[in-house]
Coordinates of C-alpha atoms and ligand atoms in Angstrom, one line a residue:
X1 CA 55.1 151.0 101.7
X2 CA 56.6 150.7 98.2
X3 CA 59.5 153.1 98.2
X4 CA 58.6 154.5 94.8
X5 CA 55.4 155.9 96.3
X6 CA 57.1 157.8 99.1
X7 CA 58.1 161.5 98.9
X8 CA 59.9 163.2 101.7
X9 CA 60.3 166.9 101.5
X10 CA 60.6 170.0 103.6
X11 CA 59.6 173.6 103.1
X12 CA 62.3 176.2 103.3
X13 CA 61.4 179.9 103.5
X14 CA 62.2 183.1 105.0
X15 CA 60.1 184.1 108.1
X16 CA 56.7 185.3 107.0
X17 CA 56.9 184.2 103.4
X18 CA 54.0 181.8 104.0
X19 CA 55.5 178.5 104.9
X20 CA 52.9 177.6 107.6
X21 CA 50.0 178.8 105.4
X22 CA 51.2 176.7 102.5
X23 CA 51.7 173.6 104.7
X24 CA 48.1 174.0 106.0
X25 CA 46.8 174.2 102.4
X26 CA 48.7 171.0 101.4
X27 CA 47.3 169.2 104.4
X28 CA 43.8 170.4 103.7
X29 CA 44.0 169.4 100.1
X30 CA 45.0 165.9 101.1
X31 CA 42.0 165.7 103.5
X32 CA 44.1 165.7 106.6
X33 CA 42.0 168.2 108.4
X34 CA 38.5 169.0 109.3
X35 CA 37.3 172.6 108.8
X36 CA 37.2 173.1 112.6
X37 CA 40.8 172.1 112.9
X38 CA 41.7 174.5 110.1
X39 CA 40.9 177.4 112.4
X40 CA 44.3 176.8 114.0
X41 CA 47.6 176.4 112.1
X42 CA 48.5 172.9 113.0
X43 CA 52.2 172.8 112.4
X44 CA 53.1 175.6 114.8
X45 CA 51.6 174.1 117.9
X46 CA 53.1 176.2 120.7
X47 CA 51.5 179.5 121.7
X48 CA 54.6 181.5 121.4
X49 CA 55.4 180.1 118.0
X50 CA 51.9 181.1 116.9
X51 CA 52.0 184.5 118.3
X52 CA 55.5 185.4 117.0
X53 CA 54.9 183.4 113.8
X54 CA 58.2 181.5 114.4
X55 CA 58.5 177.8 114.0
X56 CA 60.6 176.3 116.8
X57 CA 60.2 172.6 116.8
X58 CA 60.3 170.6 113.6
X59 CA 57.1 168.6 113.1
X60 CA 56.2 166.2 110.3
X61 CA 52.9 165.4 108.7
X62 CA 52.2 162.2 106.7
X63 CA 49.8 162.8 103.8
X64 CA 48.0 160.6 101.2
X65 CA 47.9 162.2 97.8
X66 CA 46.3 160.7 94.8
X67 CA 48.1 162.1 91.8
X68 CA 47.1 162.8 88.2
X69 CA 48.7 159.4 87.3
X70 CA 46.0 157.7 89.5
X71 CA 48.6 156.4 92.0
X72 CA 48.3 157.2 95.7
X73 CA 51.5 158.6 97.2
X74 CA 52.7 158.9 100.8
X75 CA 54.0 162.4 101.3
X76 CA 56.0 163.3 104.4
X77 CA 56.0 167.1 104.8
X78 CA 58.7 168.2 107.3
X79 CA 58.3 171.5 109.0
X80 CA 61.7 173.1 109.8
X81 CA 62.5 175.8 112.4
X82 CA 62.7 179.2 110.8
X83 CA 65.3 180.8 112.9
X84 CA 69.1 180.8 112.9
X85 CA 69.4 179.7 116.5
X86 CA 68.0 176.3 115.5
X87 CA 70.3 175.7 112.5
X88 CA 71.3 172.2 113.6
X89 CA 67.7 171.1 113.9
X90 CA 67.1 172.5 110.4
X91 CA 70.1 170.5 109.1
X92 CA 68.8 167.2 110.6
X93 CA 65.3 167.8 109.2
X94 CA 66.8 168.5 105.8
X95 CA 69.0 165.3 106.0
X96 CA 65.8 163.3 106.4
X97 CA 64.4 164.5 103.1
X98 CA 65.1 164.1 99.4
X99 CA 63.7 167.4 98.3
X100 CA 62.5 170.8 99.3
X101 CA 59.9 173.4 98.3
X102 CA 61.6 176.8 98.3
X103 CA 58.9 179.3 99.2
X104 CA 59.7 182.9 98.2
X105 CA 57.3 185.8 98.8
X106 CA 56.3 187.2 95.3
X107 CA 56.6 190.8 96.7
X108 CA 59.6 190.5 99.0
X109 CA 61.9 188.3 96.9
X110 CA 64.9 186.3 98.1
X111 CA 66.1 187.1 101.7
X112 CA 69.0 186.1 103.9
X113 CA 67.4 183.1 105.6
X114 CA 66.1 181.8 102.3
X115 CA 69.7 181.8 101.2
X116 CA 71.2 180.0 104.2
X117 CA 68.6 177.3 104.2
X118 CA 68.6 176.8 100.4
X119 CA 72.4 176.3 100.5
X120 CA 72.0 173.7 103.2
X121 CA 69.4 172.0 101.1
X122 CA 71.7 172.0 98.0
X123 CA 74.4 170.4 100.2
X124 CA 72.0 167.6 101.0
X125 CA 71.6 167.0 97.2
X126 CA 68.0 167.9 97.3
X127 CA 65.8 168.4 94.4
X128 CA 64.5 172.0 95.0
X129 CA 61.2 173.1 93.7
X130 CA 60.8 176.9 93.7
X131 CA 57.4 178.1 94.8
X132 CA 56.5 181.8 94.4
X133 CA 53.8 182.6 97.0
X134 CA 51.5 185.5 97.6
X135 CA 50.9 186.1 93.9
X136 CA 47.5 187.7 95.0
X137 CA 49.4 190.7 96.4
X138 CA 49.2 193.9 94.3
X139 CA 53.0 194.3 94.7
X140 CA 53.6 190.7 93.5
X141 CA 56.2 190.5 90.8
X142 CA 56.8 186.8 90.0
X143 CA 59.0 187.4 87.0
X144 CA 61.4 189.6 89.1
X145 CA 61.4 186.9 91.8
X146 CA 62.2 184.2 89.2
X147 CA 65.1 186.2 88.0
X148 CA 66.3 186.7 91.6
X149 CA 66.1 182.9 92.3
X150 CA 68.2 182.3 89.1
X151 CA 70.7 185.2 89.7
X152 CA 71.2 185.0 93.4
X153 CA 70.7 181.3 94.2
X154 CA 71.6 179.9 90.8
X155 CA 68.6 177.6 90.6
X156 CA 66.5 177.4 87.4
X157 CA 63.2 179.0 88.2
X158 CA 61.4 178.8 84.8
X159 CA 59.0 176.1 86.1
X160 CA 58.5 177.6 89.5
X161 CA 55.0 177.0 90.9
X162 CA 53.0 180.2 91.4
X163 CA 50.8 180.1 94.5
X164 CA 48.6 182.1 96.8
X165 CA 48.5 180.0 99.9
X166 CA 46.1 182.4 101.4
X167 CA 43.5 182.1 98.7
X168 CA 44.3 178.4 97.8
X169 CA 45.7 179.0 94.3
X170 CA 48.3 176.6 92.9
X171 CA 48.0 174.0 95.7
X172 CA 47.4 171.0 93.4
X173 CA 50.3 172.1 91.2
X174 CA 52.6 172.1 94.2
X175 CA 51.6 168.5 95.1
X176 CA 52.0 167.4 91.4
X177 CA 55.5 169.0 91.4
X178 CA 56.4 167.1 94.6
X179 CA 55.4 163.8 93.1
X180 CA 57.0 164.4 89.7
X181 CA 60.1 166.3 90.5
X182 CA 61.3 165.1 94.0
X183 CA 62.9 161.6 93.9
X184 CA 61.6 158.8 96.1
X185 CA 63.9 157.6 98.9
X186 CA 66.2 154.7 98.6
X187 CA 66.8 152.1 101.4
X188 CA 67.2 148.4 102.1
X189 CA 64.5 146.6 104.1
X190 CA 66.7 143.6 104.7
X191 CA 69.7 145.5 106.0
X192 CA 70.4 146.1 109.7
X193 CA 68.2 148.9 111.1
X194 CA 69.4 152.4 110.7
X195 CA 67.1 155.3 111.6
X196 CA 67.9 158.9 112.2
X197 CA 66.6 160.7 115.3
X198 CA 65.3 163.9 113.7
X199 CA 63.6 165.5 116.7
X200 CA 62.3 164.7 120.1
X201 CA 59.9 166.4 122.5
X202 CA 58.2 165.7 125.8
X203 CA 54.5 164.8 125.8
X204 CA 52.8 164.7 129.2
X205 CA 50.9 161.5 128.3
X206 CA 53.4 159.6 126.2
X207 CA 56.7 160.7 127.7
X208 CA 59.4 161.5 125.1
X209 CA 58.2 161.3 121.5
X210 CA 60.9 160.7 118.9
X211 CA 60.6 161.7 115.3
X212 CA 62.6 159.3 113.1
X213 CA 63.5 158.8 109.5
X214 CA 64.2 155.1 108.7
X215 CA 67.1 154.7 106.3
X216 CA 67.5 150.9 106.2
X217 CA 65.7 148.1 108.0
X218 CA 62.4 148.2 109.8
X219 CA 61.3 149.8 113.1
X220 CA 58.6 147.8 115.1
X221 CA 56.8 147.8 118.3
X222 CA 58.4 145.6 120.9
X223 CA 61.9 145.9 119.3
X224 CA 64.9 146.5 121.5
X225 CA 66.9 149.4 120.1
X226 CA 70.1 151.1 120.8
X227 CA 71.0 154.8 120.4
X228 CA 74.4 154.6 118.9
X229 CA 75.8 158.0 120.0
X230 CA 73.9 158.2 123.3
X231 CA 74.8 154.7 124.2
X232 CA 71.4 153.8 125.8
X233 CA 69.0 151.0 125.1
X234 CA 65.3 151.1 125.0
X235 CA 62.2 149.0 124.2
X236 CA 59.9 150.5 121.6
X237 CA 56.3 150.7 122.8
X238 CA 54.7 152.7 120.1
X239 CA 55.3 153.3 116.4
X240 CA 53.3 155.7 114.3
X241 CA 52.9 158.8 112.2
X242 CA 51.1 162.2 112.3
X243 CA 48.4 162.8 109.7
X244 CA 48.5 165.4 111.4
X245 CA 46.6 163.5 114.1
X246 CA 48.7 160.9 115.8
X247 CA 48.0 157.4 114.5
X248 CA 49.7 154.1 115.5
X249 CA 51.2 151.9 112.8
X250 CA 52.6 148.3 112.9
X251 CA 56.0 149.4 111.6
X252 CA 58.0 152.0 109.8
X253 CA 60.1 150.8 106.8
X254 CA 62.9 152.3 104.8
X255 CA 62.3 155.8 103.6
X256 CA 59.5 156.4 106.0
X257 CA 59.2 159.1 108.6
X258 CA 57.2 158.7 111.8
X259 CA 57.5 158.6 115.5
X260 CA 58.3 156.1 118.2
X261 CA 58.0 156.1 122.0
X262 CA 60.1 154.0 124.3
X263 CA 59.3 155.0 127.9
X264 CA 62.0 157.7 127.8
X265 CA 61.5 160.4 130.5
X266 CA 63.9 163.1 129.3
X267 CA 64.6 164.6 125.9
X268 CA 68.2 164.7 126.9
X269 CA 68.3 160.9 126.3
X270 CA 67.0 161.3 122.8
X271 CA 69.4 163.8 121.1
X272 CA 68.8 165.1 117.6
X273 CA 71.1 163.5 115.1
X274 CA 71.6 160.2 116.9
X275 CA 71.4 156.9 115.0
X276 CA 68.9 154.2 116.2
X277 CA 69.6 150.6 115.5
X278 CA 68.5 147.2 116.9
X279 CA 70.2 145.8 120.0
X280 CA 70.7 142.5 118.2
X281 CA 72.3 142.4 114.8
X282 CA 72.4 146.1 114.6
X283 CA 74.3 148.4 112.3
X284 CA 78.0 149.0 113.2
X285 CA 78.4 152.4 111.8
X286 CA 76.4 155.4 112.8
X287 CA 75.0 157.9 110.3
X288 CA 77.2 160.9 109.6
X289 CA 76.6 164.4 110.9
X290 CA 75.9 163.9 114.5
X291 CA 76.7 166.9 116.6
X292 CA 76.0 167.7 120.2
X293 CA 74.6 171.1 120.4
X294 CA 76.1 173.4 123.0
X295 CA 74.6 176.5 124.5
X296 CA 76.5 179.6 123.3
X297 CA 74.8 182.4 125.2
X298 CA 74.5 182.5 128.9
X299 CA 72.7 184.8 131.3
X300 CA 71.4 184.8 134.9
X301 CA 67.7 184.5 135.6
X302 CA 66.6 185.8 139.0
X303 CA 63.1 186.1 140.5
X304 CA 62.1 189.7 141.3
X305 CA 60.5 188.4 144.4
X306 CA 63.1 186.2 146.3
X307 CA 60.2 184.1 147.6
X308 CA 59.5 182.8 144.1
X309 CA 62.9 181.0 143.8
X310 CA 61.4 177.6 144.3
X311 CA 58.7 178.3 141.8
X312 CA 61.4 179.4 139.3
X313 CA 63.3 176.2 140.0
X314 CA 60.3 174.1 139.3
X315 CA 59.3 176.0 136.1
X316 CA 62.8 175.8 134.7
X317 CA 62.9 172.1 135.4
X318 CA 59.6 171.7 133.4
X319 CA 60.9 173.6 130.4
X320 CA 64.1 171.7 130.4
X321 CA 62.1 168.5 130.0
X322 CA 61.2 169.6 126.5
X323 CA 64.4 171.3 125.5
X324 CA 67.8 169.5 125.9
X325 CA 69.6 172.4 124.3
X326 CA 68.9 174.7 127.2
X327 CA 71.0 174.3 130.4
X328 CA 70.8 175.7 133.9
X329 CA 72.5 175.7 137.2
X330 CA 72.0 177.5 140.4
X331 CA 73.7 180.9 140.9
X332 CA 73.8 183.4 143.7
X333 CA 74.4 187.1 143.2
X334 CA 75.1 189.7 145.9
X335 CA 72.8 192.1 144.2
X336 CA 70.0 189.7 143.0
X337 CA 70.0 186.9 145.5
X338 CA 69.4 183.3 144.3
X339 CA 68.7 182.4 140.7
X340 CA 69.9 180.3 137.8
X341 CA 72.7 180.6 135.3
X342 CA 71.1 179.5 132.0
X343 CA 72.6 178.6 128.6
X344 CA 70.9 179.0 125.3
X345 CA 71.5 178.4 121.6
X346 CA 71.2 182.1 120.8
X347 CA 69.4 185.2 121.7
X348 CA 66.0 184.2 120.3
X349 CA 66.2 181.0 122.2
X350 CA 66.9 183.0 125.4
X351 CA 63.9 185.3 124.7
X352 CA 61.6 182.4 124.1
X353 CA 62.5 180.7 127.4
X354 CA 62.3 184.0 129.3
X355 CA 58.9 184.7 127.8
X356 CA 57.6 181.2 128.5
X357 CA 58.6 181.6 132.2
X358 CA 57.0 184.9 132.4
X359 CA 53.8 184.0 130.6
X360 CA 53.1 180.3 131.2
X361 CA 54.5 180.2 134.7
X362 CA 53.6 183.7 135.8
X363 CA 57.1 184.7 137.0
X364 CA 58.6 188.1 137.3
X365 CA 62.2 187.8 136.3
X366 CA 65.4 189.9 136.1
X367 CA 67.7 188.8 133.3
X368 CA 71.4 189.7 133.6
X369 CA 73.7 190.7 130.7
X370 CA 73.9 187.9 128.2
X371 CA 77.4 186.5 127.9
X372 CA 79.1 184.2 125.5
X373 CA 81.6 181.4 126.4
X374 CA 85.2 182.5 126.6
X375 CA 88.2 180.2 126.7
X376 CA 90.9 181.4 129.0
X377 CA 94.5 180.1 129.3
X378 CA 95.8 180.5 132.8
X379 CA 99.5 180.4 133.8
X380 CA 100.7 178.3 136.7
X381 CA 100.8 179.5 140.2
X382 CA 102.7 178.2 143.3
X383 CA 99.8 175.8 144.0
X384 CA 98.4 175.1 140.7
X385 CA 99.5 174.1 137.2
X386 CA 98.7 176.1 134.1
X387 CA 95.3 175.2 132.7
X388 CA 92.5 176.3 130.2
X389 CA 89.1 177.2 131.5
X390 CA 85.8 178.1 130.0
X391 CA 84.1 181.2 131.4
X392 CA 80.3 181.4 131.3
X393 CA 79.8 184.1 133.8
X394 CA 81.8 187.4 134.2
X395 CA 81.4 186.9 138.0
X396 CA 83.8 184.0 137.7
X397 CA 86.5 186.0 135.9
X398 CA 89.9 184.8 137.2
X399 CA 92.7 186.8 138.6
X400 CA 93.8 188.9 135.6
X401 CA 97.5 188.5 136.5
X402 CA 97.2 184.8 135.8
X403 CA 95.5 185.2 132.4
X404 CA 97.8 184.4 129.5
X405 CA 95.3 184.5 126.7
X406 CA 91.5 184.9 126.2
X407 CA 89.7 183.6 123.2
X408 CA 86.2 184.6 122.2
X409 CA 83.7 183.0 119.7
X410 CA 83.3 184.7 116.3
X411 CA 80.5 184.4 113.8
X412 CA 80.1 184.9 110.1
X413 CA 77.1 187.0 109.5
X414 CA 75.3 187.5 106.2
X415 CA 73.1 190.5 106.0
X416 CA 70.8 191.2 103.1
X417 CA 69.3 194.7 102.8
X418 CA 67.8 197.2 100.4
X419 CA 70.9 199.4 99.6
X420 CA 69.3 202.6 101.2
X421 CA 70.2 201.2 104.6
X422 CA 73.6 199.9 103.7
X423 CA 75.6 202.8 105.1
X424 CA 74.1 202.6 108.5
X425 CA 74.4 198.8 108.6
X426 CA 78.1 199.0 107.7
X427 CA 78.6 201.5 110.5
X428 CA 76.8 199.3 113.0
X429 CA 79.0 196.3 112.0
X430 CA 82.1 198.4 112.2
X431 CA 81.2 199.7 115.7
X432 CA 80.8 196.1 116.8
X433 CA 84.4 195.2 115.7
X434 CA 83.2 193.6 112.5
X435 CA 85.5 192.7 109.6
X436 CA 83.8 193.0 106.2
X437 CA 84.6 190.0 104.0
X438 CA 82.2 190.4 101.1
X439 CA 79.8 192.9 99.5
X440 CA 77.7 192.3 96.4
X441 CA 74.7 194.0 94.9
X442 CA 71.8 192.3 93.1
X443 CA 68.8 194.2 91.9
X444 CA 68.9 197.2 94.3
X445 CA 69.8 195.0 97.2
X446 CA 73.1 194.4 99.0
X447 CA 74.4 191.2 100.4
X448 CA 77.2 191.9 102.9
X449 CA 79.2 189.4 104.8
X450 CA 80.9 190.3 108.1
X451 CA 83.0 188.4 110.6
X452 CA 81.9 189.6 114.1
X453 CA 82.7 188.7 117.7
X454 CA 79.6 187.0 119.1
X455 CA 79.8 189.1 122.3
X456 CA 79.1 192.2 120.2
X457 CA 76.0 190.6 118.7
X458 CA 74.3 189.1 121.8
X459 CA 73.1 192.4 123.2
X460 CA 71.0 194.2 120.8
X461 CA 72.5 193.8 117.4
X462 CA 69.5 192.2 115.9
X463 CA 67.1 194.9 117.3
X464 CA 69.4 197.6 116.0
X465 CA 69.7 196.1 112.6
X466 CA 65.9 195.9 112.4
X467 CA 65.4 199.4 113.6
X468 CA 67.9 201.1 111.3
X469 CA 66.6 199.2 108.3
X470 CA 62.9 199.6 109.3
X471 CA 62.6 195.9 109.4
X472 CA 63.9 195.3 105.8
X473 CA 67.3 193.9 106.5
X474 CA 67.6 190.2 107.2
X475 CA 70.3 188.5 109.1
X476 CA 71.7 185.0 109.3
X477 CA 74.8 183.7 111.1
X478 CA 77.0 180.7 111.7
X479 CA 79.8 180.2 114.3
X480 CA 83.3 180.2 112.9
X481 CA 85.3 179.3 116.0
X482 CA 87.4 181.1 118.6
X483 CA 89.8 183.9 118.2
X484 CA 92.2 185.6 120.6
X485 CA 91.0 189.0 121.8
X486 CA 92.2 191.8 124.1
X487 CA 89.3 191.3 126.5
X488 CA 88.9 192.6 130.0
X489 CA 86.3 192.5 132.7
X490 CA 84.5 195.7 133.3
X491 CA 82.9 196.1 136.8
X492 CA 80.3 198.6 137.6
X493 CA 80.4 200.0 141.1
X494 CA 77.4 201.7 142.6
X495 CA 78.3 203.7 145.8
X496 CA 81.7 201.9 145.7
X497 CA 80.2 198.4 145.8
X498 CA 80.6 196.2 142.7
X499 CA 77.3 195.1 141.3
X500 CA 78.0 191.6 140.0
X501 CA 74.9 191.4 137.8
X502 CA 76.1 194.4 135.8
X503 CA 79.7 193.3 135.1
X504 CA 80.7 192.5 131.5
X505 CA 83.5 191.2 129.4
X506 CA 84.4 193.8 126.8
X507 CA 87.1 194.5 124.3
X508 CA 89.7 196.9 125.7
X509 CA 89.3 199.3 122.8
X510 CA 85.6 199.8 123.4
X511 CA 85.6 199.5 127.2
X512 CA 85.8 203.2 128.0
X513 CA 82.9 204.1 125.7
X514 CA 80.7 201.2 127.0
X515 CA 81.6 202.1 130.6
X516 CA 80.7 205.8 130.0
X517 CA 77.4 204.8 128.4
X518 CA 76.5 202.4 131.2
X519 CA 77.3 205.0 133.9
X520 CA 75.2 207.6 132.1
X521 CA 72.2 205.4 131.8
X522 CA 72.5 204.2 135.4
X523 CA 72.6 207.8 136.5
X524 CA 69.1 208.2 135.0
X525 CA 67.8 204.9 136.2
X526 CA 68.8 205.0 139.9
X527 CA 66.6 207.4 141.9
X528 CA 68.3 210.0 144.1
X529 CA 68.9 209.1 147.7
X530 CA 69.6 211.2 150.8
X531 CA 73.3 210.9 150.0
X532 CA 75.5 211.3 147.0
X533 CA 76.0 208.1 144.9
X534 CA 79.1 207.6 142.8
X535 CA 78.6 205.3 139.8
X536 CA 81.8 204.0 138.3
X537 CA 83.0 201.7 135.6
X538 CA 86.3 200.0 136.4
X539 CA 88.8 197.6 134.9
X540 CA 90.7 195.9 137.7
X541 CA 91.3 198.7 140.1
X542 CA 91.2 201.4 137.5
X543 CA 88.2 203.6 137.1
X544 CA 87.5 204.3 133.4
X545 CA 84.2 206.2 133.7
X546 CA 82.3 207.9 136.4
X547 CA 79.0 209.7 137.1
X548 CA 77.5 211.0 140.3
X549 CA 73.9 211.1 141.4
X550 CA 73.5 214.2 143.6
X551 CA 72.0 213.8 147.0
X552 CA 68.4 214.6 147.8
X553 CA 68.9 217.4 150.3
X554 CA 66.3 217.4 153.1
X555 CA 66.6 220.9 154.4
X556 CA 66.2 220.5 158.1
X557 CA 67.3 224.0 159.0
X558 CA 64.1 225.3 157.3
X559 CA 62.2 224.2 160.3
X560 CA 64.1 226.4 162.6
X561 CA 62.5 229.6 161.6
X562 CA 65.4 231.9 162.1
X563 CA 66.3 230.4 165.6
X564 CA 69.7 230.6 166.9
X565 CA 72.6 230.0 164.7
X566 CA 74.4 227.4 166.8
X567 CA 71.4 225.1 166.8
X568 CA 71.3 225.4 163.0
X569 CA 74.9 224.4 162.8
X570 CA 74.4 221.5 165.1
X571 CA 71.6 220.1 163.0
X572 CA 73.7 220.4 159.8
X573 CA 76.5 218.5 161.4
X574 CA 74.2 215.8 162.5
X575 CA 72.8 215.5 159.0
X576 CA 76.3 215.2 157.5
X577 CA 77.2 212.4 159.9
X578 CA 74.0 210.6 158.9
X579 CA 75.0 210.8 155.3
X580 CA 78.4 209.4 156.0
X581 CA 77.0 206.4 157.7
X582 CA 74.6 205.7 154.9
X583 CA 77.4 205.9 152.4
X584 CA 79.4 203.5 154.5
X585 CA 76.8 200.9 154.2
X586 CA 76.6 201.3 150.5
X587 CA 72.9 201.3 150.9
X588 CA 71.5 202.1 147.4
X589 CA 68.3 200.7 146.1
X590 CA 68.6 200.0 142.4
X591 CA 65.3 199.6 140.6
X592 CA 64.9 196.3 138.8
X593 CA 64.4 197.8 135.4
X594 CA 67.8 199.4 135.7
X595 CA 69.5 196.0 135.2
X596 CA 68.1 195.4 131.8
X597 CA 68.0 199.0 130.6
X598 CA 71.6 199.6 131.6
X599 CA 72.8 196.9 129.3
X600 CA 71.3 198.3 126.1
X601 CA 74.0 199.9 124.1
X602 CA 73.6 203.5 123.2
Ligands
GTP1 P1 57.3 181.4 110.0 O1 56.5 180.3 110.7 O2 57.6 182.5 110.9 O3 58.5 180.9 109.2 O4 56.4 182.1 109.0 P2 55.8 181.4 107.7 O5 56.7 181.5 106.6 O6 55.2 180.1 108.2 O7 54.6 182.4 107.3 P3 53.0 182.2 107.6 O8 52.5 181.1 106.8 O9 52.7 182.3 109.0 O10 52.5 183.6 106.8 C1 53.0 184.8 107.1 C2 51.9 185.9 106.8 O11 51.7 185.9 105.4 C3 50.6 185.5 107.4 O12 50.0 186.8 107.8 C4 49.8 184.9 106.2 O13 48.4 185.1 106.3 C5 50.4 185.7 105.0 N1 50.3 184.9 103.8 C6 50.7 183.6 103.6 N2 50.5 183.2 102.3 C7 49.9 184.3 101.7 C8 49.5 184.5 100.4 O14 49.5 183.7 99.5 N3 49.0 185.8 100.1 C9 48.9 186.7 101.0 N4 48.5 187.9 100.7 N5 49.4 186.5 102.3 C10 49.8 185.3 102.6

């Protein structure tokens, strides 16, 4: 295709501002869909994505559009994931485009994720076309939103396109703006092949499908290609595009976006951000920006019914086929039996995997406390040199006397909120050891920036933020590296036995409060037994909080109807002994819900 007739663009928007609806309308306008197909939103093709309205995997649609100038253009519309956990995938999708539509809800205005994504887009030198959507709403105020786009983002918004994706208003104007305002790609057909691996996913019929953006050269069926970062070689067996239906093409030239397959079995072999070139006469320098994504949040997943362990193993294996950013290894816990230690890109990613296992694979699971990755410097011992380890699981916490330093990951969080809720939000951040670095007001809304330890955010920060702001605050974060912290392992002992699934790494300053909260909650969550149950939180050997569940007292003497006193006494003695024995065994049954409920912070 003639480069001047290609336009590659993505849509950036805050969750719920109407990105998928607008994408559907653009596809429909270009004739890409039948009416029957319109009954489903095509871009979000996973159930959970649809139900939660969250876009997880980037997808691209190739459209033909005949513009007012009479020319037919090839438009590649890239869908980008809408959530912070998938920031790297967003950045690669943006790198594959020359422009972006910035969709802002005409009633809600600019929000945190709009900002994060738009700054990335600006960094990629994109031409950005503001689109103010939902103008049909009674509360729509396009002029106010225009002013916000100019004041907050610093983009001219005079010629923003006004749309109602829902009722189909302004769709042709959006397409004209794409053609007129977004520049065509540049590339050299004669140069050695360079294509960026934008995304990959597992398809049961085709194996791994790879979404690519060709920069220079040509991709063809039958070509031998090399993945420059991954170091593997493959033979291309299919080349094509999505319209949104999958169609095969003879080749993909410079500037074009499409897919290839090459008999690859695992997505792990097709990492986002890699550069694809030909085996013979290929490029020598890979494209910039490749990054291997690493899981940042870990937790244990255990079957409620131990007999389901094999089923869990199989199901996790299947999910992993499609998601290279998720990791797992076997783990055993004294309290929970056999399960898996899993790594995720963030909390939402964790929830998605957990939900898919529950729903698609029909598994009942117990999830242990999410933990971040700590870096620990250990001093030398008689038998071992000093070394640095990474800790993914509080259960593997080393001997404290050997620890010289612990570092924990920190994030920079940007929170955007109506100022009514600002006070409670500042308190929440403060309670979570946050350091405020910026606070600005624009049009009755506050934008506040905090540096926060990730381990304070992984529990329920997002839920709390949403509940104290009644859903109005939005949140975005990026990692900013490791910092030293005064961190300790807090163990929870139930009936004097440590329960490994409940142990946590916490900051010393908040340990006591967290320990107390946890003991209090467990006291309510664990039913009474025939004996007294102490619940303790401890650091090393030192107990920092304690609660006791009173014994259920079976009054055996009641049966003796006044009988002789020595018999009564004998019975009581027997009962006491029985209690002592039970206590010795540490035989407490902890209900499954207790594990998750205990971890919610008060
Ligand atoms: P994510 O995929 O989560 O990023 O959401 P999204 O930005 O794709 O939003 P989506 O298209 O799913 O729309 C969110 C909600 O807004 C849906 O209930 C839509 O029906 C509604 N919506 C989208 N466009 C319009 C519009 O122009 N007017 C009105 N009134 N509602 C709209």
